[in-house]
Amino acid sequence: QIQKIYQNYNYIIVTLYTTDDDILKSRVLDASRTSGYREYKKAIDINNVIINRKLYRNEVRLNSTEDSPDMISESVIQIINKLEK
């Protein structure tokens, strides 16, 4: 559906995933997160779907297992900058 909606645009999808369910669980349950989302079992299921499905067109997967939010942000910026060249 994303590909159809954005077919007339230049876009990229950056999808974060983790290879460690315990890290994902701790992130989802972190009380300092403002989203309020705390369904860690569902998050693990979604993460597994992401890891095992084929890439979408214009999608890049980024392993966030050991990276801080700042490091992830920098990686996303680098991906975007590479595509703009």
PDB file of N, CA, C and O in Angstrom:
ATOM      1  N   GLN A   1       0.821  -1.177   0.000  1.00  0.00           N
ATOM      2  CA  GLN A   1       0.000   0.000   0.000  1.00  0.00           C
ATOM      3  C   GLN A   1       0.875   1.254   0.000  1.00  0.00           C
ATOM      4  O   GLN A   1       0.550   2.215  -0.672  1.00  0.00           O
ATOM      5  N   ILE A   2       1.967   1.253   0.720  1.00  0.00           N
ATOM      6  CA  ILE A   2       2.869   2.406   0.758  1.00  0.00           C
ATOM      7  C   ILE A   2       3.383   2.719  -0.633  1.00  0.00           C
ATOM      8  O   ILE A   2       3.418   3.872  -1.046  1.00  0.00           O
ATOM      9  N   GLN A   3       3.751   1.681  -1.363  1.00  0.00           N
ATOM     10  CA  GLN A   3       4.295   1.880  -2.702  1.00  0.00           C
ATOM     11  C   GLN A   3       3.281   2.538  -3.624  1.00  0.00           C
ATOM     12  O   GLN A   3       3.632   3.356  -4.461  1.00  0.00           O
ATOM     13  N   LYS A   4       2.019   2.197  -3.468  1.00  0.00           N
ATOM     14  CA  LYS A   4       0.975   2.795  -4.301  1.00  0.00           C
ATOM     15  C   LYS A   4       0.734   4.253  -3.907  1.00  0.00           C
ATOM     16  O   LYS A   4       0.634   5.122  -4.763  1.00  0.00           O
ATOM     17  N   ILE A   5       0.662   4.507  -2.625  1.00  0.00           N
ATOM     18  CA  ILE A   5       0.382   5.867  -2.144  1.00  0.00           C
ATOM     19  C   ILE A   5       1.487   6.828  -2.549  1.00  0.00           C
ATOM     20  O   ILE A   5       1.225   7.964  -2.956  1.00  0.00           O
ATOM     21  N   TYR A   6       2.731   6.381  -2.470  1.00  0.00           N
ATOM     22  CA  TYR A   6       3.871   7.262  -2.725  1.00  0.00           C
ATOM     23  C   TYR A   6       4.520   7.035  -4.088  1.00  0.00           C
ATOM     24  O   TYR A   6       5.647   7.443  -4.311  1.00  0.00           O
ATOM     25  N   GLN A   7       3.797   6.426  -5.002  1.00  0.00           N
ATOM     26  CA  GLN A   7       4.381   6.076  -6.291  1.00  0.00           C
ATOM     27  C   GLN A   7       4.884   7.291  -7.078  1.00  0.00           C
ATOM     28  O   GLN A   7       5.792   7.165  -7.891  1.00  0.00           O
ATOM     29  N   ASN A   8       4.345   8.453  -6.845  1.00  0.00           N
ATOM     30  CA  ASN A   8       4.769   9.654  -7.572  1.00  0.00           C
ATOM     31  C   ASN A   8       5.793  10.479  -6.795  1.00  0.00           C
ATOM     32  O   ASN A   8       6.079  11.614  -7.159  1.00  0.00           O
ATOM     33  N   TYR A   9       6.342   9.905  -5.735  1.00  0.00           N
ATOM     34  CA  TYR A   9       7.291  10.613  -4.892  1.00  0.00           C
ATOM     35  C   TYR A   9       8.612   9.846  -4.823  1.00  0.00           C
ATOM     36  O   TYR A   9       8.651   8.639  -4.985  1.00  0.00           O
ATOM     37  N   ASN A  10       9.659  10.584  -4.523  1.00  0.00           N
ATOM     38  CA  ASN A  10      10.954   9.974  -4.250  1.00  0.00           C
ATOM     39  C   ASN A  10      10.996   9.717  -2.742  1.00  0.00           C
ATOM     40  O   ASN A  10      10.990  10.660  -1.959  1.00  0.00           O
ATOM     41  N   TYR A  11      11.002   8.464  -2.340  1.00  0.00           N
ATOM     42  CA  TYR A  11      10.933   8.139  -0.923  1.00  0.00           C
ATOM     43  C   TYR A  11      11.860   6.981  -0.580  1.00  0.00           C
ATOM     44  O   TYR A  11      12.303   6.244  -1.446  1.00  0.00           O
ATOM     45  N   ILE A  12      12.098   6.862   0.706  1.00  0.00           N
ATOM     46  CA  ILE A  12      12.820   5.704   1.244  1.00  0.00           C
ATOM     47  C   ILE A  12      12.128   5.292   2.538  1.00  0.00           C
ATOM     48  O   ILE A  12      11.613   6.137   3.275  1.00  0.00           O
ATOM     49  N   ILE A  13      12.122   4.009   2.795  1.00  0.00           N
ATOM     50  CA  ILE A  13      11.574   3.472   4.043  1.00  0.00           C
ATOM     51  C   ILE A  13      12.764   2.954   4.843  1.00  0.00           C
ATOM     52  O   ILE A  13      13.514   2.101   4.358  1.00  0.00           O
ATOM     53  N   VAL A  14      12.946   3.465   6.033  1.00  0.00           N
ATOM     54  CA  VAL A  14      13.992   2.964   6.921  1.00  0.00           C
ATOM     55  C   VAL A  14      13.277   2.227   8.050  1.00  0.00           C
ATOM     56  O   VAL A  14      12.532   2.823   8.816  1.00  0.00           O
ATOM     57  N   THR A  15      13.498   0.928   8.102  1.00  0.00           N
ATOM     58  CA  THR A  15      12.832   0.077   9.080  1.00  0.00           C
ATOM     59  C   THR A  15      13.849  -0.391  10.107  1.00  0.00           C
ATOM     60  O   THR A  15      14.860  -0.995   9.760  1.00  0.00           O
ATOM     61  N   LEU A  16      13.567  -0.086  11.367  1.00  0.00           N
ATOM     62  CA  LEU A  16      14.451  -0.507  12.456  1.00  0.00           C
ATOM     63  C   LEU A  16      14.034  -1.888  12.956  1.00  0.00           C
ATOM     64  O   LEU A  16      12.853  -2.203  13.015  1.00  0.00           O
ATOM     65  N   TYR A  17      15.021  -2.668  13.317  1.00  0.00           N
ATOM     66  CA  TYR A  17      14.753  -3.967  13.928  1.00  0.00           C
ATOM     67  C   TYR A  17      15.867  -4.265  14.928  1.00  0.00           C
ATOM     68  O   TYR A  17      16.889  -3.593  14.967  1.00  0.00           O
ATOM     69  N   THR A  18      15.630  -5.270  15.746  1.00  0.00           N
ATOM     70  CA  THR A  18      16.646  -5.708  16.695  1.00  0.00           C
ATOM     71  C   THR A  18      16.781  -7.226  16.617  1.00  0.00           C
ATOM     72  O   THR A  18      15.827  -7.916  16.258  1.00  0.00           O
ATOM     73  N   THR A  19      17.951  -7.709  16.935  1.00  0.00           N
ATOM     74  CA  THR A  19      18.183  -9.157  16.923  1.00  0.00           C
ATOM     75  C   THR A  19      18.126  -9.754  18.326  1.00  0.00           C
ATOM     76  O   THR A  19      18.423 -10.926  18.503  1.00  0.00           O
ATOM     77  N   ASP A  20      17.709  -8.960  19.290  1.00  0.00           N
ATOM     78  CA  ASP A  20      17.675  -9.418  20.681  1.00  0.00           C
ATOM     79  C   ASP A  20      16.310  -9.081  21.290  1.00  0.00           C
ATOM     80  O   ASP A  20      16.014  -7.907  21.541  1.00  0.00           O
ATOM     81  N   ASP A  21      15.495 -10.100  21.515  1.00  0.00           N
ATOM     82  CA  ASP A  21      14.154  -9.894  22.067  1.00  0.00           C
ATOM     83  C   ASP A  21      14.184  -9.241  23.441  1.00  0.00           C
ATOM     84  O   ASP A  21      13.292  -8.456  23.781  1.00  0.00           O
ATOM     85  N   ASP A  22      15.183  -9.550  24.251  1.00  0.00           N
ATOM     86  CA  ASP A  22      15.263  -8.958  25.591  1.00  0.00           C
ATOM     87  C   ASP A  22      15.512  -7.450  25.515  1.00  0.00           C
ATOM     88  O   ASP A  22      14.958  -6.685  26.316  1.00  0.00           O
ATOM     89  N   ILE A  23      16.338  -7.033  24.575  1.00  0.00           N
ATOM     90  CA  ILE A  23      16.578  -5.597  24.397  1.00  0.00           C
ATOM     91  C   ILE A  23      15.301  -4.916  23.931  1.00  0.00           C
ATOM     92  O   ILE A  23      14.926  -3.843  24.436  1.00  0.00           O
ATOM     93  N   LEU A  24      14.605  -5.528  22.976  1.00  0.00           N
ATOM     94  CA  LEU A  24      13.356  -4.948  22.503  1.00  0.00           C
ATOM     95  C   LEU A  24      12.344  -4.839  23.638  1.00  0.00           C
ATOM     96  O   LEU A  24      11.692  -3.803  23.812  1.00  0.00           O
ATOM     97  N   LYS A  25      12.232  -5.878  24.426  1.00  0.00           N
ATOM     98  CA  LYS A  25      11.306  -5.861  25.568  1.00  0.00           C
ATOM     99  C   LYS A  25      11.657  -4.726  26.522  1.00  0.00           C
ATOM    100  O   LYS A  25      10.780  -3.963  26.946  1.00  0.00           O
ATOM    101  N   SER A  26      12.927  -4.572  26.840  1.00  0.00           N
ATOM    102  CA  SER A  26      13.318  -3.513  27.785  1.00  0.00           C
ATOM    103  C   SER A  26      13.045  -2.128  27.199  1.00  0.00           C
ATOM    104  O   SER A  26      12.662  -1.212  27.929  1.00  0.00           O
ATOM    105  N   ARG A  27      13.222  -1.981  25.896  1.00  0.00           N
ATOM    106  CA  ARG A  27      12.937  -0.686  25.270  1.00  0.00           C
ATOM    107  C   ARG A  27      11.442  -0.373  25.305  1.00  0.00           C
ATOM    108  O   ARG A  27      11.039   0.749  25.604  1.00  0.00           O
ATOM    109  N   VAL A  28      10.629  -1.368  24.997  1.00  0.00           N
ATOM    110  CA  VAL A  28       9.185  -1.153  24.984  1.00  0.00           C
ATOM    111  C   VAL A  28       8.665  -0.860  26.384  1.00  0.00           C
ATOM    112  O   VAL A  28       7.768  -0.022  26.570  1.00  0.00           O
ATOM    113  N   LEU A  29       9.225  -1.514  27.382  1.00  0.00           N
ATOM    114  CA  LEU A  29       8.754  -1.325  28.753  1.00  0.00           C
ATOM    115  C   LEU A  29       9.407  -0.142  29.468  1.00  0.00           C
ATOM    116  O   LEU A  29       9.029   0.168  30.605  1.00  0.00           O
ATOM    117  N   ASP A  30      10.323   0.528  28.826  1.00  0.00           N
ATOM    118  CA  ASP A  30      11.015   1.673  29.422  1.00  0.00           C
ATOM    119  C   ASP A  30      10.009   2.784  29.733  1.00  0.00           C
ATOM    120  O   ASP A  30       9.382   3.352  28.838  1.00  0.00           O
ATOM    121  N   ALA A  31       9.859   3.084  31.010  1.00  0.00           N
ATOM    122  CA  ALA A  31       8.868   4.079  31.454  1.00  0.00           C
ATOM    123  C   ALA A  31       9.160   5.487  30.951  1.00  0.00           C
ATOM    124  O   ALA A  31       8.268   6.334  30.917  1.00  0.00           O
ATOM    125  N   SER A  32      10.386   5.744  30.546  1.00  0.00           N
ATOM    126  CA  SER A  32      10.720   7.097  30.063  1.00  0.00           C
ATOM    127  C   SER A  32      10.233   7.337  28.631  1.00  0.00           C
ATOM    128  O   SER A  32      10.232   8.469  28.167  1.00  0.00           O
ATOM    129  N   ARG A  33       9.828   6.279  27.945  1.00  0.00           N
ATOM    130  CA  ARG A  33       9.284   6.444  26.586  1.00  0.00           C
ATOM    131  C   ARG A  33       7.938   7.142  26.668  1.00  0.00           C
ATOM    132  O   ARG A  33       7.087   6.777  27.471  1.00  0.00           O
ATOM    133  N   THR A  34       7.734   8.103  25.820  1.00  0.00           N
ATOM    134  CA  THR A  34       6.503   8.896  25.887  1.00  0.00           C
ATOM    135  C   THR A  34       5.360   8.333  25.055  1.00  0.00           C
ATOM    136  O   THR A  34       4.239   8.804  25.169  1.00  0.00           O
ATOM    137  N   SER A  35       5.607   7.310  24.249  1.00  0.00           N
ATOM    138  CA  SER A  35       4.549   6.811  23.363  1.00  0.00           C
ATOM    139  C   SER A  35       3.439   6.092  24.129  1.00  0.00           C
ATOM    140  O   SER A  35       2.309   6.021  23.661  1.00  0.00           O
ATOM    141  N   GLY A  36       3.770   5.531  25.276  1.00  0.00           N
ATOM    142  CA  GLY A  36       2.777   4.789  26.035  1.00  0.00           C
ATOM    143  C   GLY A  36       2.599   3.357  25.562  1.00  0.00           C
ATOM    144  O   GLY A  36       1.883   2.576  26.185  1.00  0.00           O
ATOM    145  N   TYR A  37       3.224   2.989  24.449  1.00  0.00           N
ATOM    146  CA  TYR A  37       3.114   1.629  23.917  1.00  0.00           C
ATOM    147  C   TYR A  37       3.939   0.689  24.786  1.00  0.00           C
ATOM    148  O   TYR A  37       5.137   0.887  24.960  1.00  0.00           O
ATOM    149  N   ARG A  38       3.291  -0.344  25.334  1.00  0.00           N
ATOM    150  CA  ARG A  38       3.981  -1.256  26.239  1.00  0.00           C
ATOM    151  C   ARG A  38       3.743  -2.729  25.897  1.00  0.00           C
ATOM    152  O   ARG A  38       4.040  -3.609  26.699  1.00  0.00           O
ATOM    153  N   GLU A  39       3.204  -3.015  24.728  1.00  0.00           N
ATOM    154  CA  GLU A  39       2.887  -4.392  24.355  1.00  0.00           C
ATOM    155  C   GLU A  39       4.133  -5.075  23.772  1.00  0.00           C
ATOM    156  O   GLU A  39       4.266  -5.238  22.566  1.00  0.00           O
ATOM    157  N   TYR A  40       5.020  -5.475  24.662  1.00  0.00           N
ATOM    158  CA  TYR A  40       6.309  -6.005  24.215  1.00  0.00           C
ATOM    159  C   TYR A  40       6.181  -7.317  23.439  1.00  0.00           C
ATOM    160  O   TYR A  40       6.957  -7.567  22.519  1.00  0.00           O
ATOM    161  N   LYS A  41       5.215  -8.162  23.780  1.00  0.00           N
ATOM    162  CA  LYS A  41       5.059  -9.421  23.039  1.00  0.00           C
ATOM    163  C   LYS A  41       4.661  -9.154  21.591  1.00  0.00           C
ATOM    164  O   LYS A  41       5.179  -9.792  20.670  1.00  0.00           O
ATOM    165  N   LYS A  42       3.762  -8.211  21.396  1.00  0.00           N
ATOM    166  CA  LYS A  42       3.359  -7.845  20.046  1.00  0.00           C
ATOM    167  C   LYS A  42       4.529  -7.190  19.308  1.00  0.00           C
ATOM    168  O   LYS A  42       4.735  -7.427  18.115  1.00  0.00           O
ATOM    169  N   ALA A  43       5.306  -6.384  20.016  1.00  0.00           N
ATOM    170  CA  ALA A  43       6.485  -5.748  19.405  1.00  0.00           C
ATOM    171  C   ALA A  43       7.483  -6.806  18.932  1.00  0.00           C
ATOM    172  O   ALA A  43       8.067  -6.680  17.848  1.00  0.00           O
ATOM    173  N   ILE A  44       7.676  -7.844  19.722  1.00  0.00           N
ATOM    174  CA  ILE A  44       8.579  -8.929  19.333  1.00  0.00           C
ATOM    175  C   ILE A  44       8.040  -9.653  18.105  1.00  0.00           C
ATOM    176  O   ILE A  44       8.791  -9.962  17.170  1.00  0.00           O
ATOM    177  N   ASP A  45       6.727  -9.890  18.063  1.00  0.00           N
ATOM    178  CA  ASP A  45       6.119 -10.529  16.894  1.00  0.00           C
ATOM    179  C   ASP A  45       6.314  -9.675  15.642  1.00  0.00           C
ATOM    180  O   ASP A  45       6.679 -10.191  14.575  1.00  0.00           O
ATOM    181  N   ILE A  46       6.077  -8.387  15.745  1.00  0.00           N
ATOM    182  CA  ILE A  46       6.246  -7.478  14.614  1.00  0.00           C
ATOM    183  C   ILE A  46       7.700  -7.457  14.165  1.00  0.00           C
ATOM    184  O   ILE A  46       8.006  -7.493  12.969  1.00  0.00           O
ATOM    185  N   ASN A  47       8.602  -7.405  15.118  1.00  0.00           N
ATOM    186  CA  ASN A  47      10.033  -7.417  14.808  1.00  0.00           C
ATOM    187  C   ASN A  47      10.414  -8.675  14.019  1.00  0.00           C
ATOM    188  O   ASN A  47      11.164  -8.604  13.040  1.00  0.00           O
ATOM    189  N   ASN A  48       9.874  -9.820  14.417  1.00  0.00           N
ATOM    190  CA  ASN A  48      10.165 -11.071  13.719  1.00  0.00           C
ATOM    191  C   ASN A  48       9.608 -11.070  12.300  1.00  0.00           C
ATOM    192  O   ASN A  48      10.241 -11.582  11.377  1.00  0.00           O
ATOM    193  N   VAL A  49       8.442 -10.483  12.121  1.00  0.00           N
ATOM    194  CA  VAL A  49       7.874 -10.360  10.772  1.00  0.00           C
ATOM    195  C   VAL A  49       8.798  -9.500   9.908  1.00  0.00           C
ATOM    196  O   VAL A  49       9.107  -9.851   8.763  1.00  0.00           O
ATOM    197  N   ILE A  50       9.253  -8.382  10.458  1.00  0.00           N
ATOM    198  CA  ILE A  50      10.149  -7.492   9.719  1.00  0.00           C
ATOM    199  C   ILE A  50      11.414  -8.226   9.296  1.00  0.00           C
ATOM    200  O   ILE A  50      11.852  -8.135   8.148  1.00  0.00           O
ATOM    201  N   ILE A  51      12.010  -8.956  10.212  1.00  0.00           N
ATOM    202  CA  ILE A  51      13.260  -9.665   9.927  1.00  0.00           C
ATOM    203  C   ILE A  51      13.069 -10.719   8.830  1.00  0.00           C
ATOM    204  O   ILE A  51      13.943 -10.902   7.988  1.00  0.00           O
ATOM    205  N   ASN A  52      11.920 -11.377   8.821  1.00  0.00           N
ATOM    206  CA  ASN A  52      11.721 -12.525   7.940  1.00  0.00           C
ATOM    207  C   ASN A  52      11.034 -12.216   6.606  1.00  0.00           C
ATOM    208  O   ASN A  52      11.024 -13.075   5.729  1.00  0.00           O
ATOM    209  N   ARG A  53      10.490 -11.034   6.443  1.00  0.00           N
ATOM    210  CA  ARG A  53       9.826 -10.726   5.174  1.00  0.00           C
ATOM    211  C   ARG A  53      10.812 -10.133   4.182  1.00  0.00           C
ATOM    212  O   ARG A  53      11.885  -9.667   4.554  1.00  0.00           O
ATOM    213  N   LYS A  54      10.402 -10.151   2.916  1.00  0.00           N
ATOM    214  CA  LYS A  54      11.220  -9.537   1.881  1.00  0.00           C
ATOM    215  C   LYS A  54      11.207  -8.024   2.060  1.00  0.00           C
ATOM    216  O   LYS A  54      10.233  -7.453   2.570  1.00  0.00           O
ATOM    217  N   LEU A  55      12.281  -7.399   1.641  1.00  0.00           N
ATOM    218  CA  LEU A  55      12.338  -5.936   1.676  1.00  0.00           C
ATOM    219  C   LEU A  55      11.295  -5.356   0.739  1.00  0.00           C
ATOM    220  O   LEU A  55      11.055  -5.883  -0.353  1.00  0.00           O
ATOM    221  N   TYR A  56      10.688  -4.255   1.165  1.00  0.00           N
ATOM    222  CA  TYR A  56       9.836  -3.488   0.265  1.00  0.00           C
ATOM    223  C   TYR A  56      10.720  -2.713  -0.701  1.00  0.00           C
ATOM    224  O   TYR A  56      11.911  -2.496  -0.425  1.00  0.00           O
ATOM    225  N   ARG A  57      10.128  -2.287  -1.794  1.00  0.00           N
ATOM    226  CA  ARG A  57      10.868  -1.429  -2.714  1.00  0.00           C
ATOM    227  C   ARG A  57      11.252  -0.156  -1.958  1.00  0.00           C
ATOM    228  O   ARG A  57      10.458   0.391  -1.183  1.00  0.00           O
ATOM    229  N   ASN A  58      12.459   0.284  -2.132  1.00  0.00           N
ATOM    230  CA  ASN A  58      12.995   1.499  -1.491  1.00  0.00           C
ATOM    231  C   ASN A  58      13.119   1.377   0.027  1.00  0.00           C
ATOM    232  O   ASN A  58      13.153   2.387   0.728  1.00  0.00           O
ATOM    233  N   GLU A  59      13.189   0.160   0.532  1.00  0.00           N
ATOM    234  CA  GLU A  59      13.330  -0.039   1.974  1.00  0.00           C
ATOM    235  C   GLU A  59      14.768  -0.397   2.331  1.00  0.00           C
ATOM    236  O   GLU A  59      15.433  -1.152   1.627  1.00  0.00           O
ATOM    237  N   VAL A  60      15.215   0.156   3.438  1.00  0.00           N
ATOM    238  CA  VAL A  60      16.499  -0.190   4.041  1.00  0.00           C
ATOM    239  C   VAL A  60      16.214  -0.624   5.466  1.00  0.00           C
ATOM    240  O   VAL A  60      15.489   0.058   6.189  1.00  0.00           O
ATOM    241  N   ARG A  61      16.756  -1.744   5.862  1.00  0.00           N
ATOM    242  CA  ARG A  61      16.616  -2.186   7.255  1.00  0.00           C
ATOM    243  C   ARG A  61      17.849  -1.782   8.028  1.00  0.00           C
ATOM    244  O   ARG A  61      18.971  -1.907   7.551  1.00  0.00           O
ATOM    245  N   LEU A  62      17.614  -1.331   9.248  1.00  0.00           N
ATOM    246  CA  LEU A  62      18.691  -0.850  10.095  1.00  0.00           C
ATOM    247  C   LEU A  62      18.639  -1.594  11.422  1.00  0.00           C
ATOM    248  O   LEU A  62      17.652  -1.503  12.154  1.00  0.00           O
ATOM    249  N   ASN A  63      19.693  -2.336  11.702  1.00  0.00           N
ATOM    250  CA  ASN A  63      19.780  -3.089  12.952  1.00  0.00           C
ATOM    251  C   ASN A  63      20.077  -2.113  14.089  1.00  0.00           C
ATOM    252  O   ASN A  63      21.136  -1.508  14.143  1.00  0.00           O
ATOM    253  N   SER A  64      19.128  -1.986  15.000  1.00  0.00           N
ATOM    254  CA  SER A  64      19.259  -1.029  16.103  1.00  0.00           C
ATOM    255  C   SER A  64      19.586  -1.700  17.432  1.00  0.00           C
ATOM    256  O   SER A  64      19.504  -1.056  18.486  1.00  0.00           O
ATOM    257  N   THR A  65      19.978  -2.955  17.383  1.00  0.00           N
ATOM    258  CA  THR A  65      20.171  -3.739  18.607  1.00  0.00           C
ATOM    259  C   THR A  65      21.106  -3.064  19.599  1.00  0.00           C
ATOM    260  O   THR A  65      20.786  -2.944  20.775  1.00  0.00           O
ATOM    261  N   GLU A  66      22.259  -2.625  19.136  1.00  0.00           N
ATOM    262  CA  GLU A  66      23.266  -2.112  20.069  1.00  0.00           C
ATOM    263  C   GLU A  66      23.471  -0.604  19.958  1.00  0.00           C
ATOM    264  O   GLU A  66      24.385  -0.067  20.586  1.00  0.00           O
ATOM    265  N   ASP A  67      22.624   0.073  19.190  1.00  0.00           N
ATOM    266  CA  ASP A  67      22.828   1.503  18.957  1.00  0.00           C
ATOM    267  C   ASP A  67      21.921   2.372  19.819  1.00  0.00           C
ATOM    268  O   ASP A  67      20.783   2.018  20.106  1.00  0.00           O
ATOM    269  N   SER A  68      22.438   3.519  20.184  1.00  0.00           N
ATOM    270  CA  SER A  68      21.660   4.519  20.915  1.00  0.00           C
ATOM    271  C   SER A  68      20.753   5.254  19.926  1.00  0.00           C
ATOM    272  O   SER A  68      20.996   5.213  18.708  1.00  0.00           O
ATOM    273  N   PRO A  69      19.750   5.954  20.413  1.00  0.00           N
ATOM    274  CA  PRO A  69      18.918   6.755  19.511  1.00  0.00           C
ATOM    275  C   PRO A  69      19.736   7.748  18.676  1.00  0.00           C
ATOM    276  O   PRO A  69      19.450   7.938  17.493  1.00  0.00           O
ATOM    277  N   ASP A  70      20.745   8.363  19.268  1.00  0.00           N
ATOM    278  CA  ASP A  70      21.588   9.297  18.512  1.00  0.00           C
ATOM    279  C   ASP A  70      22.340   8.587  17.392  1.00  0.00           C
ATOM    280  O   ASP A  70      22.452   9.117  16.279  1.00  0.00           O
ATOM    281  N   MET A  71      22.856   7.398  17.666  1.00  0.00           N
ATOM    282  CA  MET A  71      23.579   6.635  16.643  1.00  0.00           C
ATOM    283  C   MET A  71      22.633   6.213  15.516  1.00  0.00           C
ATOM    284  O   MET A  71      22.996   6.266  14.335  1.00  0.00           O
ATOM    285  N   ILE A  72      21.431   5.815  15.880  1.00  0.00           N
ATOM    286  CA  ILE A  72      20.441   5.423  14.875  1.00  0.00           C
ATOM    287  C   ILE A  72      20.070   6.622  14.005  1.00  0.00           C
ATOM    288  O   ILE A  72      20.016   6.513  12.777  1.00  0.00           O
ATOM    289  N   SER A  73      19.854   7.759  14.633  1.00  0.00           N
ATOM    290  CA  SER A  73      19.531   8.980  13.876  1.00  0.00           C
ATOM    291  C   SER A  73      20.639   9.314  12.893  1.00  0.00           C
ATOM    292  O   SER A  73      20.374   9.662  11.730  1.00  0.00           O
ATOM    293  N   GLU A  74      21.869   9.205  13.327  1.00  0.00           N
ATOM    294  CA  GLU A  74      23.005   9.484  12.451  1.00  0.00           C
ATOM    295  C   GLU A  74      23.054   8.496  11.290  1.00  0.00           C
ATOM    296  O   GLU A  74      23.323   8.883  10.147  1.00  0.00           O
ATOM    297  N   SER A  75      22.764   7.244  11.553  1.00  0.00           N
ATOM    298  CA  SER A  75      22.739   6.236  10.490  1.00  0.00           C
ATOM    299  C   SER A  75      21.658   6.545   9.461  1.00  0.00           C
ATOM    300  O   SER A  75      21.877   6.409   8.252  1.00  0.00           O
ATOM    301  N   VAL A  76      20.493   6.969   9.922  1.00  0.00           N
ATOM    302  CA  VAL A  76      19.402   7.321   9.008  1.00  0.00           C
ATOM    303  C   VAL A  76      19.807   8.515   8.144  1.00  0.00           C
ATOM    304  O   VAL A  76      19.589   8.521   6.928  1.00  0.00           O
ATOM    305  N   ILE A  77      20.423   9.505   8.754  1.00  0.00           N
ATOM    306  CA  ILE A  77      20.887  10.674   8.007  1.00  0.00           C
ATOM    307  C   ILE A  77      21.904  10.261   6.945  1.00  0.00           C
ATOM    308  O   ILE A  77      21.856  10.728   5.800  1.00  0.00           O
ATOM    309  N   GLN A  78      22.816   9.367   7.290  1.00  0.00           N
ATOM    310  CA  GLN A  78      23.803   8.884   6.330  1.00  0.00           C
ATOM    311  C   GLN A  78      23.134   8.152   5.159  1.00  0.00           C
ATOM    312  O   GLN A  78      23.532   8.317   4.009  1.00  0.00           O
ATOM    313  N   ILE A  79      22.135   7.353   5.446  1.00  0.00           N
ATOM    314  CA  ILE A  79      21.402   6.635   4.391  1.00  0.00           C
ATOM    315  C   ILE A  79      20.748   7.633   3.443  1.00  0.00           C
ATOM    316  O   ILE A  79      20.838   7.511   2.215  1.00  0.00           O
ATOM    317  N   ILE A  80      20.097   8.626   4.004  1.00  0.00           N
ATOM    318  CA  ILE A  80      19.429   9.636   3.183  1.00  0.00           C
ATOM    319  C   ILE A  80      20.441  10.408   2.349  1.00  0.00           C
ATOM    320  O   ILE A  80      20.235  10.635   1.147  1.00  0.00           O
ATOM    321  N   ASN A  81      21.544  10.792   2.963  1.00  0.00           N
ATOM    322  CA  ASN A  81      22.577  11.545   2.238  1.00  0.00           C
ATOM    323  C   ASN A  81      23.159  10.744   1.072  1.00  0.00           C
ATOM    324  O   ASN A  81      23.440  11.304   0.012  1.00  0.00           O
ATOM    325  N   LYS A  82      23.344   9.449   1.254  1.00  0.00           N
ATOM    326  CA  LYS A  82      23.854   8.605   0.185  1.00  0.00           C
ATOM    327  C   LYS A  82      22.895   8.572  -0.994  1.00  0.00           C
ATOM    328  O   LYS A  82      23.317   8.557  -2.151  1.00  0.00           O
ATOM    329  N   LEU A  83      21.602   8.552  -0.705  1.00  0.00           N
ATOM    330  CA  LEU A  83      20.610   8.491  -1.771  1.00  0.00           C
ATOM    331  C   LEU A  83      20.477   9.805  -2.522  1.00  0.00           C
ATOM    332  O   LEU A  83      20.069   9.819  -3.678  1.00  0.00           O
ATOM    333  N   GLU A  84      20.771  10.886  -1.853  1.00  0.00           N
ATOM    334  CA  GLU A  84      20.652  12.203  -2.498  1.00  0.00           C
ATOM    335  C   GLU A  84      21.772  12.466  -3.477  1.00  0.00           C
ATOM    336  O   GLU A  84      21.697  13.370  -4.299  1.00  0.00           O
ATOM    337  N   LYS A  85      22.851  11.703  -3.409  1.00  0.00           N
ATOM    338  CA  LYS A  85      24.006  11.934  -4.294  1.00  0.00           C
ATOM    339  C   LYS A  85      23.771  11.362  -5.660  1.00  0.00           C
ATOM    340  O   LYS A  85      23.089  10.493  -5.946  1.00  0.00           O
TER     341      LYS A  85
END
